[in-house]
CSV table of C-alpha atoms and ligand atoms in Angstrom, one decimal:
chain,number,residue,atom,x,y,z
A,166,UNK,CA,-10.5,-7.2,20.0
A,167,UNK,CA,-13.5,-5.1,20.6
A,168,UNK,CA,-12.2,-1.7,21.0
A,169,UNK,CA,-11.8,0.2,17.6
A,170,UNK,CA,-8.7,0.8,16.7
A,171,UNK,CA,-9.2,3.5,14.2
A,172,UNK,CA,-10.6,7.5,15.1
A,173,UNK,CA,-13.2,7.5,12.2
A,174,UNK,CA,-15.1,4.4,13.4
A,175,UNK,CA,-17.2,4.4,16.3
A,176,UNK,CA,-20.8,3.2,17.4
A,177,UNK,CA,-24.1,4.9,17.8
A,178,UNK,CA,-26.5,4.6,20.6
A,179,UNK,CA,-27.5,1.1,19.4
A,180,UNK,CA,-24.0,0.0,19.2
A,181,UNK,CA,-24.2,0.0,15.3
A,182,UNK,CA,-21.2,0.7,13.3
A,183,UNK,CA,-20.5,3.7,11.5
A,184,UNK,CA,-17.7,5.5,9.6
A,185,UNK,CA,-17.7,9.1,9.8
A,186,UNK,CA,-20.6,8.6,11.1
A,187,UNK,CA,-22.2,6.6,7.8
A,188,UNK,CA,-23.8,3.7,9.5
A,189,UNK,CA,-22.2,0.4,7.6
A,190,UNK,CA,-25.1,-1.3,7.5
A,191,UNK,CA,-26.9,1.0,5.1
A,192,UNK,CA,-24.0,0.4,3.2
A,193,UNK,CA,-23.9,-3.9,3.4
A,194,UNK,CA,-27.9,-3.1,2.3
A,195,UNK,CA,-27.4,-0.6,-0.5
A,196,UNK,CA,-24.2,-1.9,-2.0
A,197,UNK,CA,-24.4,-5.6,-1.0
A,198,UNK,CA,-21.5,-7.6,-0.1
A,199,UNK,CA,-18.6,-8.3,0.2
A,200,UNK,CA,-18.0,-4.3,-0.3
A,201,UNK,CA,-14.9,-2.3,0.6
A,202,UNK,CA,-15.8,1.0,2.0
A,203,UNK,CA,-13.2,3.9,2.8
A,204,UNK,CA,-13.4,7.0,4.8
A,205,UNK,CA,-12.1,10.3,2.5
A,206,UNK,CA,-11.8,11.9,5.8
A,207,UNK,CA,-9.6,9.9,6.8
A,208,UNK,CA,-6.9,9.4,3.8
A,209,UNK,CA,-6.8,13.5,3.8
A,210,UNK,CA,-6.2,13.2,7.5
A,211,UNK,CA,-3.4,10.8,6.7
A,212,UNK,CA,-2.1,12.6,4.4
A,213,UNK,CA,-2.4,16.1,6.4
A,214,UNK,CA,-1.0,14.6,9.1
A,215,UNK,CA,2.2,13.7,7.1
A,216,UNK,CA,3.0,17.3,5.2
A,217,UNK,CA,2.0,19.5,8.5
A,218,UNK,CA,4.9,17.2,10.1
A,219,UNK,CA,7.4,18.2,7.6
A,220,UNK,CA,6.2,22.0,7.9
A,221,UNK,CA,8.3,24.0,5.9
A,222,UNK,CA,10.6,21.8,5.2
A,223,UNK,CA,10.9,20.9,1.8
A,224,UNK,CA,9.3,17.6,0.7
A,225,UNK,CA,7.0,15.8,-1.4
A,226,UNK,CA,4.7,12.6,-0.7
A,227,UNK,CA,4.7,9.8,-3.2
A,228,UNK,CA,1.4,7.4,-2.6
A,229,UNK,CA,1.9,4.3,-3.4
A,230,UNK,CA,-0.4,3.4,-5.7
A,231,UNK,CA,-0.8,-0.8,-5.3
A,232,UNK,CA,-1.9,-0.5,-1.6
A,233,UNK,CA,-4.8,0.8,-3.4
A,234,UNK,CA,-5.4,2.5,-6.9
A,235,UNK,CA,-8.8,2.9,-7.2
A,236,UNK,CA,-9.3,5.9,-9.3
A,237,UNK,CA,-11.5,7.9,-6.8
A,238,UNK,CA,-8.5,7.5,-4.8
A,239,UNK,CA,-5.8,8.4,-6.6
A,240,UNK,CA,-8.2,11.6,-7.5
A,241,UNK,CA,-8.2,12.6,-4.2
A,242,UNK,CA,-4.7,12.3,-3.4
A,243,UNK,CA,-4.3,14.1,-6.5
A,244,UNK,CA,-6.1,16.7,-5.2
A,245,UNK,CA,-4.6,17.2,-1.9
A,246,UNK,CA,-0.8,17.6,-3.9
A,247,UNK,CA,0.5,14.1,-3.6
A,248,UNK,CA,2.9,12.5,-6.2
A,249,UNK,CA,2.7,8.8,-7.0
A,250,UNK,CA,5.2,6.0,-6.6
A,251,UNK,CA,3.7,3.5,-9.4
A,252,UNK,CA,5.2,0.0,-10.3
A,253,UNK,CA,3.9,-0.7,-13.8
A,254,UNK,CA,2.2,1.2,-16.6
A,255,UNK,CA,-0.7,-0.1,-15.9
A,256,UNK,CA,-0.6,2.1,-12.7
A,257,UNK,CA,1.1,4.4,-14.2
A,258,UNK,CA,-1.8,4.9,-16.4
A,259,UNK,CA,-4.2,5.2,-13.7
A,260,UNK,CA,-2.7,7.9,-11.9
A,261,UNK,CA,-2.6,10.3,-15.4
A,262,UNK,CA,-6.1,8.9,-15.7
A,263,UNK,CA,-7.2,10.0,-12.2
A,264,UNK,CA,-5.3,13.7,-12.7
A,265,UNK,CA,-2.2,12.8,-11.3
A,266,UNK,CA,1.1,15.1,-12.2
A,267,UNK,CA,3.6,13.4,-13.9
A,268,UNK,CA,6.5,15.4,-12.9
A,269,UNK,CA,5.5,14.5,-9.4
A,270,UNK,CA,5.6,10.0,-10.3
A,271,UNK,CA,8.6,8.0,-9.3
A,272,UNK,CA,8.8,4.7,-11.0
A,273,UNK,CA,9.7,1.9,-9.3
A,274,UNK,CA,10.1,-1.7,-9.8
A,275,UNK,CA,12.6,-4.8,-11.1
A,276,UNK,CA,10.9,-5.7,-14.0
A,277,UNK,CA,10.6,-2.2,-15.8
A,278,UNK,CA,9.7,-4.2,-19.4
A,279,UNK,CA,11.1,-1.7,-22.5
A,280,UNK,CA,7.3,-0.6,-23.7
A,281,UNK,CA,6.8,0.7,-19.6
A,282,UNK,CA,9.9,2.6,-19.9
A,283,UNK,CA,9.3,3.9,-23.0
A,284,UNK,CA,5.6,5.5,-21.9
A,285,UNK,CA,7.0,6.6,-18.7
A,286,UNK,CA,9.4,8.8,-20.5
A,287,UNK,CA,7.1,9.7,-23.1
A,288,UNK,CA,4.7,11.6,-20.5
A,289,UNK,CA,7.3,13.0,-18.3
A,290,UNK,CA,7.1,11.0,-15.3
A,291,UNK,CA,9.8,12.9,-12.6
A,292,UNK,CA,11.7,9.8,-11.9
A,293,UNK,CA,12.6,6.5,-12.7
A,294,UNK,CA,14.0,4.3,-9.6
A,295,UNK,CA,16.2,1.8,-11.1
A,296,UNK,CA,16.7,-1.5,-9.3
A,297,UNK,CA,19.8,-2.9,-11.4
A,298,UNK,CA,22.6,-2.2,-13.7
A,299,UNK,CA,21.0,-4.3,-16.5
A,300,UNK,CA,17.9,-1.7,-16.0
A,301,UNK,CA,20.3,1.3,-16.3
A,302,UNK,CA,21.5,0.5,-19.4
A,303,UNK,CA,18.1,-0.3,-21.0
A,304,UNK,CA,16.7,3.1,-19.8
A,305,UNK,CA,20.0,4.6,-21.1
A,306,UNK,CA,19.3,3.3,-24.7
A,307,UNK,CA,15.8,3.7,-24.3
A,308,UNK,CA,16.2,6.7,-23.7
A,309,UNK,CA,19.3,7.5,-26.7
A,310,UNK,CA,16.4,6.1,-29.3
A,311,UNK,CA,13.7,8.8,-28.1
A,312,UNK,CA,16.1,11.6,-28.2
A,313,UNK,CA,15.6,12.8,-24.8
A,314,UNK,CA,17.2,12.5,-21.2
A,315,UNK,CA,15.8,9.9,-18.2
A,316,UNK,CA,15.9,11.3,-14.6
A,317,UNK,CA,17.0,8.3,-12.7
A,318,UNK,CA,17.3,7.3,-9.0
A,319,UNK,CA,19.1,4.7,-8.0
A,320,UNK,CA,17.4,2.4,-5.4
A,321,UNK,CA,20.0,0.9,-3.0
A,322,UNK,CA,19.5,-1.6,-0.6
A,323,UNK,CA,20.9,-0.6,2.6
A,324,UNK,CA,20.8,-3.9,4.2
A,325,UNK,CA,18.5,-2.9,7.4
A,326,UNK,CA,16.3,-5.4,8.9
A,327,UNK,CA,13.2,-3.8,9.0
A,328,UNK,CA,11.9,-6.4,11.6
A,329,UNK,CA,8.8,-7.0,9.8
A,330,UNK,CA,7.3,-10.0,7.7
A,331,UNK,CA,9.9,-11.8,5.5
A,332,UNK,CA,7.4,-11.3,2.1
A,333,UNK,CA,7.3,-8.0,3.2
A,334,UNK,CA,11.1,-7.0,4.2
A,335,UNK,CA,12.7,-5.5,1.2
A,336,UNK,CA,15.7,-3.5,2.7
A,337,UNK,CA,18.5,-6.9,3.2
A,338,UNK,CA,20.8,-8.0,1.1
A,339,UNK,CA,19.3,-11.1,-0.3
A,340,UNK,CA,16.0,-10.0,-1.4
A,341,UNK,CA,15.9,-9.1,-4.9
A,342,UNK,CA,14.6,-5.5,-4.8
A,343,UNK,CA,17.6,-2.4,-5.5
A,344,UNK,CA,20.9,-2.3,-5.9
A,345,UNK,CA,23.8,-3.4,-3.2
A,346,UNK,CA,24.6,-0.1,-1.3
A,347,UNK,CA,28.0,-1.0,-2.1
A,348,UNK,CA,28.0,-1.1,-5.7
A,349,UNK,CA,25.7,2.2,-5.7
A,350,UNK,CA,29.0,4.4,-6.3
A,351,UNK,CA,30.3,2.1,-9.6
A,352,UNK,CA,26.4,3.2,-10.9
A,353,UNK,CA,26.1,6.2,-10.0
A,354,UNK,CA,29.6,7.0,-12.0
A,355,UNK,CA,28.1,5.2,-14.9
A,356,UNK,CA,24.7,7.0,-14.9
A,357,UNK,CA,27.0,10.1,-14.6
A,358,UNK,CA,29.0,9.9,-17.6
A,359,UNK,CA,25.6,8.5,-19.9
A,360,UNK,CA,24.7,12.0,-21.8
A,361,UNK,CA,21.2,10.4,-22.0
A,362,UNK,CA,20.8,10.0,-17.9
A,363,UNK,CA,20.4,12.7,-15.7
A,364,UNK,CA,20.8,11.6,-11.8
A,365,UNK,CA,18.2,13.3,-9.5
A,366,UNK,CA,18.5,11.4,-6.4
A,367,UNK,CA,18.9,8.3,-4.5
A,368,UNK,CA,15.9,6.3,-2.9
A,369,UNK,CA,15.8,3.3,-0.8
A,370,UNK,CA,12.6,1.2,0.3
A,371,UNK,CA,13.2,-1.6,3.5
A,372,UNK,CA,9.7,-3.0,3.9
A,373,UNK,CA,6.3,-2.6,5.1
A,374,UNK,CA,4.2,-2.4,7.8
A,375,UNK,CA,7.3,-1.2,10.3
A,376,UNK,CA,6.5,-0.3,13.7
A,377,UNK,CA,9.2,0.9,15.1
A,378,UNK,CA,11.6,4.4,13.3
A,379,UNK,CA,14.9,3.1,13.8
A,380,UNK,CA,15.2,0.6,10.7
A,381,UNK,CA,14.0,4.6,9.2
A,382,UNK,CA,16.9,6.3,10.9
A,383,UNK,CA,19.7,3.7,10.3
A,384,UNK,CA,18.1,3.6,6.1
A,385,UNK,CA,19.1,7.1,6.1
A,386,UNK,CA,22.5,7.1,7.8
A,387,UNK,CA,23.2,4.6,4.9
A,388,UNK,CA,22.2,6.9,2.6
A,389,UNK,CA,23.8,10.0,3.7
A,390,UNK,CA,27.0,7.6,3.8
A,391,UNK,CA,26.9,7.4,0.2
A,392,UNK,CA,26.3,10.5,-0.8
A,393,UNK,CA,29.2,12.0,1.2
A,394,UNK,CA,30.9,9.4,-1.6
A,395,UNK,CA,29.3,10.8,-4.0
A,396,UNK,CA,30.3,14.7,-3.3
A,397,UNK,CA,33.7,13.7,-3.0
A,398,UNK,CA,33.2,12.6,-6.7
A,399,UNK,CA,31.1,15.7,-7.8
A,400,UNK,CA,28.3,13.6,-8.7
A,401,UNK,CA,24.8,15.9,-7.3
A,402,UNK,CA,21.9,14.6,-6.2
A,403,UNK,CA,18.4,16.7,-5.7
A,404,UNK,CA,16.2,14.5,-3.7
A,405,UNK,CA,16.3,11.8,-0.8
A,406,UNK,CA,13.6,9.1,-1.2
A,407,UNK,CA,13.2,7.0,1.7
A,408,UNK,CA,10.6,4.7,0.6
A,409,UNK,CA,7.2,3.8,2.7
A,410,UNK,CA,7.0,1.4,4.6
A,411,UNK,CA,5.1,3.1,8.0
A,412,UNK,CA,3.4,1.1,9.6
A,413,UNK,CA,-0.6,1.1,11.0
A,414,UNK,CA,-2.3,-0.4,13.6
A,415,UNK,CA,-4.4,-3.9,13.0
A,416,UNK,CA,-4.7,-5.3,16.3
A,417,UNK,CA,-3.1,-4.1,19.3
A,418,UNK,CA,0.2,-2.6,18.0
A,419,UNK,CA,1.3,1.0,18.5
A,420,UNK,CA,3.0,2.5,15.3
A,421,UNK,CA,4.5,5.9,15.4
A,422,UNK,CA,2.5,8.6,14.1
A,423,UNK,CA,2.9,10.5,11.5
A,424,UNK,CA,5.1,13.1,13.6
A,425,UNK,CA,7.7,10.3,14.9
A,426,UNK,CA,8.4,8.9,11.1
A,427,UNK,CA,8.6,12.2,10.0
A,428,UNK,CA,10.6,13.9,12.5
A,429,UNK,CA,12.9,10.9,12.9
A,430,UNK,CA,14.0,11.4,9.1
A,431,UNK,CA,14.3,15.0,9.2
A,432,UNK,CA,16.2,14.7,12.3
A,433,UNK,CA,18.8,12.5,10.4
A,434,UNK,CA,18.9,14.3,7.2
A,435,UNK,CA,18.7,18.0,8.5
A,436,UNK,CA,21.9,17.5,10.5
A,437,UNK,CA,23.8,16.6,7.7
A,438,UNK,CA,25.0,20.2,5.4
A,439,UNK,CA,24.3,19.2,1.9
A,440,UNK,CA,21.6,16.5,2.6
A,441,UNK,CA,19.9,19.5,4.8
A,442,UNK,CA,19.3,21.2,1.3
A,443,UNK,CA,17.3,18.2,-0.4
A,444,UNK,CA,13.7,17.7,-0.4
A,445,UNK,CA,12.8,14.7,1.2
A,446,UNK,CA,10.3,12.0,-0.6
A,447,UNK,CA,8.5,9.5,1.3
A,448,UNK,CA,6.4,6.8,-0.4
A,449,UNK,CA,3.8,5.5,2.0
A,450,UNK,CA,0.9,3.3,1.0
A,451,UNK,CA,-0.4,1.5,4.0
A,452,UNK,CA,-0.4,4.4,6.0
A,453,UNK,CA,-2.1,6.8,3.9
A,454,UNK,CA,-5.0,4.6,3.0
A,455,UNK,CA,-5.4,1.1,5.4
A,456,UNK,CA,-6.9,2.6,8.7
A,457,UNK,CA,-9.4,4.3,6.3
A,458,UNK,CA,-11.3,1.2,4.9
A,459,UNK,CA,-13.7,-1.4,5.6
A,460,UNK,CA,-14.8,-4.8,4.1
A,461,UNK,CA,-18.1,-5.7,5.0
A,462,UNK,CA,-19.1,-9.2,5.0
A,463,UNK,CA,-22.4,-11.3,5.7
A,464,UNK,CA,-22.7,-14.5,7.7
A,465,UNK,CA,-23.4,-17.1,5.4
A,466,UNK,CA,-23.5,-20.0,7.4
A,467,UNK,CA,-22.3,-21.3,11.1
A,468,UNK,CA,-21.1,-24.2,11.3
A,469,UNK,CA,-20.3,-25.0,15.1
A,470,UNK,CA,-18.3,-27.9,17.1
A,471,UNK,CA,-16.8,-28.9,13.4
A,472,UNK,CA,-13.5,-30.6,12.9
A,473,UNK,CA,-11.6,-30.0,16.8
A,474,UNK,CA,-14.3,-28.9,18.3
A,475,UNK,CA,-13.9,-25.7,15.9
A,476,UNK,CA,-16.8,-23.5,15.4
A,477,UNK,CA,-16.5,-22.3,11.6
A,478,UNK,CA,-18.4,-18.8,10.7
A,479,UNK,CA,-18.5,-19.0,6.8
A,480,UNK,CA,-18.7,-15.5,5.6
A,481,UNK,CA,-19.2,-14.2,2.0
A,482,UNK,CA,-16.1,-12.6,1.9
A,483,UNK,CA,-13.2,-14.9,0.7
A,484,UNK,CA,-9.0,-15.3,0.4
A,485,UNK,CA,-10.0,-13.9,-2.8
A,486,UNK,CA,-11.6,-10.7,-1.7
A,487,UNK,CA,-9.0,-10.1,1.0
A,488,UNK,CA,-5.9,-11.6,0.9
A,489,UNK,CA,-3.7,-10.6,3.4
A,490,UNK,CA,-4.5,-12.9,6.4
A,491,UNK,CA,-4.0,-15.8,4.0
A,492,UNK,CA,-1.0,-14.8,2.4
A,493,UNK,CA,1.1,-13.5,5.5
A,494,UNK,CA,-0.8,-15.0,8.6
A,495,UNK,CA,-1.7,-11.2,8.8
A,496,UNK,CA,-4.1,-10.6,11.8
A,497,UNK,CA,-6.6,-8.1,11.1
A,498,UNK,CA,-9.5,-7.3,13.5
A,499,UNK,CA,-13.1,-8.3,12.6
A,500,UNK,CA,-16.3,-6.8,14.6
A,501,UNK,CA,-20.1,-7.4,13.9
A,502,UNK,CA,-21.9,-4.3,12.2
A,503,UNK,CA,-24.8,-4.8,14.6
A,504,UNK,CA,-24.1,-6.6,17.7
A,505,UNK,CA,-27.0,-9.1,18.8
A,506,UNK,CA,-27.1,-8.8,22.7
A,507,UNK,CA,-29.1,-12.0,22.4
A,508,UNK,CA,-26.8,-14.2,20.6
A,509,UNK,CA,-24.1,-15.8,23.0
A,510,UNK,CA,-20.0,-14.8,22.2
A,511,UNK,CA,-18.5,-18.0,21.1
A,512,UNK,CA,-15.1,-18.6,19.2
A,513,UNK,CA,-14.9,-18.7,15.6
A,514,UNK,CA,-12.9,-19.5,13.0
A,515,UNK,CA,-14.1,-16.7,10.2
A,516,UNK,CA,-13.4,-18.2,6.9
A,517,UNK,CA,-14.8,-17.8,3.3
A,518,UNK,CA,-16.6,-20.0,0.6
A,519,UNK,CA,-13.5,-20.3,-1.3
A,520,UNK,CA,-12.0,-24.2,-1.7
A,521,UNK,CA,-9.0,-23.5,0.4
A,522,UNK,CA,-8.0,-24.5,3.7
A,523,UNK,CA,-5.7,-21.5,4.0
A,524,UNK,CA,-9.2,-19.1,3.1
A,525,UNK,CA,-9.5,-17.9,6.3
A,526,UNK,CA,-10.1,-14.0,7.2
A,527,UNK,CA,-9.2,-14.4,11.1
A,528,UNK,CA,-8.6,-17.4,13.8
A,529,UNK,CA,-10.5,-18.1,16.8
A,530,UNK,CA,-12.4,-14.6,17.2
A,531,UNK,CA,-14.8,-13.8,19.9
A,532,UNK,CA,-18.0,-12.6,18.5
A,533,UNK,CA,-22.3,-13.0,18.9
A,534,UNK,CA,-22.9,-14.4,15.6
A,535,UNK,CA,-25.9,-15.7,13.4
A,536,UNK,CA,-27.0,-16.2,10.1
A,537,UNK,CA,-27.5,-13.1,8.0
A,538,UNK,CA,-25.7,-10.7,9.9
A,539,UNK,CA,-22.6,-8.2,8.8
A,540,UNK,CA,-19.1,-7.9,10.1
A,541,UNK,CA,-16.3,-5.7,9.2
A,542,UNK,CA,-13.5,-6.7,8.7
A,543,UNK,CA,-11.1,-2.9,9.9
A,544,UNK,CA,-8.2,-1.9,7.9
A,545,UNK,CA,-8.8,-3.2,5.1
A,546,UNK,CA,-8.1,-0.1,2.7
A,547,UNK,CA,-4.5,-0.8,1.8
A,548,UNK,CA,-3.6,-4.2,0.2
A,549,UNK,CA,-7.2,-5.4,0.3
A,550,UNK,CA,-9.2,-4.9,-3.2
A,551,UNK,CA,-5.4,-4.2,-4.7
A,552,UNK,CA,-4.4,-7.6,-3.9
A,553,UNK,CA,-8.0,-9.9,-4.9
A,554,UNK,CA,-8.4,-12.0,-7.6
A,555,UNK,CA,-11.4,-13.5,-9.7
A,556,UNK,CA,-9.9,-17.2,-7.8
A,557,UNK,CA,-13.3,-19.7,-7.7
A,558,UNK,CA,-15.0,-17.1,-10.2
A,559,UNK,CA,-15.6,-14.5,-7.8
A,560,UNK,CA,-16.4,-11.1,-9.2
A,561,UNK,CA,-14.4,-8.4,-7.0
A,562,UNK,CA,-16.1,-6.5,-4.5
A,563,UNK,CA,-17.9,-3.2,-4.9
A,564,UNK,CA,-15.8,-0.2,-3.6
A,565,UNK,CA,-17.9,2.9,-1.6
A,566,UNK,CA,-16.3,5.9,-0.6
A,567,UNK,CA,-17.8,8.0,2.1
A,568,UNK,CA,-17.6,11.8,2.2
A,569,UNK,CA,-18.9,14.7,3.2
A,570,UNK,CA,-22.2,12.5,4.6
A,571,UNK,CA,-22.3,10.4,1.6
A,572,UNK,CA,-21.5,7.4,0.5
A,573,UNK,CA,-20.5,6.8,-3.5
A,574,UNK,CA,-20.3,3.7,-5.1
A,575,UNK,CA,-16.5,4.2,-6.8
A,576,UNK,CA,-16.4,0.8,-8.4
A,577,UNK,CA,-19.4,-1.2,-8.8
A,578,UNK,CA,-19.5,-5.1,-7.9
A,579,UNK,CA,-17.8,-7.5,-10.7
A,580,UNK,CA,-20.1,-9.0,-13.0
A,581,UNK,CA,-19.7,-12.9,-14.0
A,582,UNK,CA,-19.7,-12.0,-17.8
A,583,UNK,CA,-17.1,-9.2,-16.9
A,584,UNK,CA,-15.3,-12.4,-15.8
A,585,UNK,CA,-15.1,-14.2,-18.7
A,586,UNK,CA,-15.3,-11.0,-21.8
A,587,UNK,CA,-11.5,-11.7,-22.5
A,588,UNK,CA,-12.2,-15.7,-23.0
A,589,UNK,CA,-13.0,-17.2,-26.2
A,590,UNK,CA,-14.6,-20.3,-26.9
A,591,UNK,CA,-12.1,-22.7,-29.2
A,592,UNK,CA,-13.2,-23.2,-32.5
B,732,PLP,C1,5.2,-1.2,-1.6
B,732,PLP,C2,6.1,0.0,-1.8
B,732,PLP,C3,5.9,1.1,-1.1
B,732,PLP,C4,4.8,1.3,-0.1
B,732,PLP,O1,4.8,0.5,1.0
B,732,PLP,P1,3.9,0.7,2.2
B,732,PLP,O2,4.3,-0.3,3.2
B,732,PLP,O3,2.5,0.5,1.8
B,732,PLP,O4,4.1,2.1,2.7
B,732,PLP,C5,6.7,2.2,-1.3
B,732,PLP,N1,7.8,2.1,-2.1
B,732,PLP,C6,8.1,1.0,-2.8
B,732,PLP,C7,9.2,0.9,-3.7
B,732,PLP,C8,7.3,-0.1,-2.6
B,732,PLP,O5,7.5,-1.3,-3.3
């Protein structure tokens, strides 16, 4: 796992690590660590790479804002035109925050509480996905007690197998996200015949991390299934929303780009005459943001020949910080900032300081370590800082994004009273 599996990363001369050419290490020295740094360059190249593939045909990108919702983010992606697919008001906060249009937010979610709803409507957002008839009728009266009209989507559950991580398959029949495809129709007349629900479109969402575009293709045919039910009823629908879900590359795996998802929807949708009309929506997270960041890590300690013969590299970076490999096995790859030529390569287990056996940030990786030096730990931009908790009272990381040459401190490391300001002492 030496190579780099991301464009924006690459080494100098001295084999030190640099993205868009910011060396790292300057980084790990200025901001400390453990700190996430992204590459702007590389979420607008993400994001470019996903509207030139749609051209002129009519569509509009919905980021998904847990993969990562730092503000500085969300401003960006702001800036270059995307929409938002949020999950709770507290994101749905962030993205007005950060500039975000809220004609251009889709709202998803199963557990849309009443006081969520209720702001979402008050500022306009474009539409709310609805996972369940119980949800339906709560917008509905939500909606009947503001005076106003909801946009909804229905999100159906086509039953695909994305062929990806259980926790992270959401597309079959017994998970609990959306609505059976099947009883999509029965809702859809429902939403139809509410005076305080307007029906915009239809949106599914399978999984994550897919690496392959025919659990895509077969998602659509689903959905163009059901609409052809729906014409024959008169019920319209203005948009298609086929949920994120592209995949990146962490190791050695070869995702489609940008022009494979892309065309592979079109191609399925565009052939169809009504669907043909619709602008397409697309909700990626991962892809828009993971291959752009970075969490940079010090060697604590090295502890070799432990338990098995084991050799343990204890880094400062913990489960908490990045959670991923813990929580799905997820393998993510891991390279020194500054390889030491003099140190031998020997196999370690990289784990953190946290009081967990599952803490670990990668298995039996080849690397010339010592004491004091940095590693990176590659994409690490989307469900990275989103995902850490405070666990062992560990203030989060510092976030840096670099652009144009320059590296900005976009959230600054956790503080231990920060920790502890909602806490009160008992009396
Ligand atoms: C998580 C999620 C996404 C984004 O998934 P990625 O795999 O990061 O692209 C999009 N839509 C919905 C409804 C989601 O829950």
């Amino acid at each position: 796992m030496s190579h780099l599996p991301y464009p924006h990363l690459a080494r100098d001369a001295h084999q030190a690590l640099m993205l868009d050419g910011y060396p790292l290490s300057q980084i790990a020295d200025t901001f400390g660590t453990p700190t996430y740094a992204y590459s702007s360059a590389a979420i607008t190249q993400a994001y470019q790479s996903l509207t030139a593939a749609f051209g002129d045909r009519k569509h509009q990108i919905c980021y998904a804002v847990k993969a990562n919702g730092n503000l500085a983010i969300l401003a960006l992606l702001a800036r270059l035109g995307a929409g938002f697919d949020i999950v709770s008001g507290g994101e749905l906060a962030r993205v007005l925050k950060a500039g975000g249009v809220p004609g251009k937010i889709v709202f998803s979610g199963v557990g849309k509480r009443a006081d969520e709803i209720r702001y979402a409507l008050s500022v306009g957002v474009g539409c709310l996905n609805v996972e369940s008839q119980a949800e339906l009728a709560r917008i509905s009266a939500i909606a009947k007690d503001m005076n106003l009209i909801a946009p909804i989507s229905l999100r159906v559950n086509p039953d695909v197998d994305a062929k990806t991580h259980p926790y992270i398959s959401t597309g079959l029949k017994d998970n609990k996200f959306g609505v059976p495809i099947e009883q999509a129709p029965d809702l859809y007349r429902q939403a139809a015949r509410d005076p305080h629900l307007r029906i915009v479109g239809i949106d599914c969402h399978i999984g994550s991390q897919l690496i392959d575009v025919r659990p895509f293709a077969a998602a659509a045919e689903r959905v163009l299934a059901l609409l052809d039910l729906l014409v024959l009823e008169g019920i319209e629908l203005h948009h298609l929303d086929l949920g994120g879900g592209l995949g990146i590359a962490y190791t050695d795996e070869h995702p489609p780009t940008a022009a494979d998802w892309v065309s592979t929807v079109v191609g399925v949708i565009d052939r169809h005459p009504i669907a043909r009309r619709l602008p397409i929506m697309l909700e990626p997270g991962r892809f828009l943001v993971g291959p752009s960041g970075v969490l940079l890590s010090r060697v604590e300690y090295l502890k070799p020949h432990k338990a098995e013969g084991k050799n343990f590299a204890i880094i400062d970076a913990a489960m908490n910080d990045l959670m991923r490999p813990a929580l799905y096995g997820s393998v993510m790859a891991i390279v020194a900032v500054k390889p030491d030529a003099t140190q031998p390569t020997t196999t370690w287990e990289i784990v953190g300081p946290v009081c967990e056996t599952g803490d670990f940030l990668g298995h039996a990786r080849e690397l010339a370590l010592k004491e004091g030096d940095t590693v990176a730990i590659l994409g690490a931009g989307a469900y990275g800082f989103s995902m850490a908790s405070n666990y062992n009272t560990r203030g989060r990381p510092a976030e840096v994004l670099i652009d144009s040459g320059q590296a900005h401190l976009i959230r600054t490391r956790e503080t231990v009273e920060s920790l502890w300001a909602n806490e009160c002492l008992a009396p």
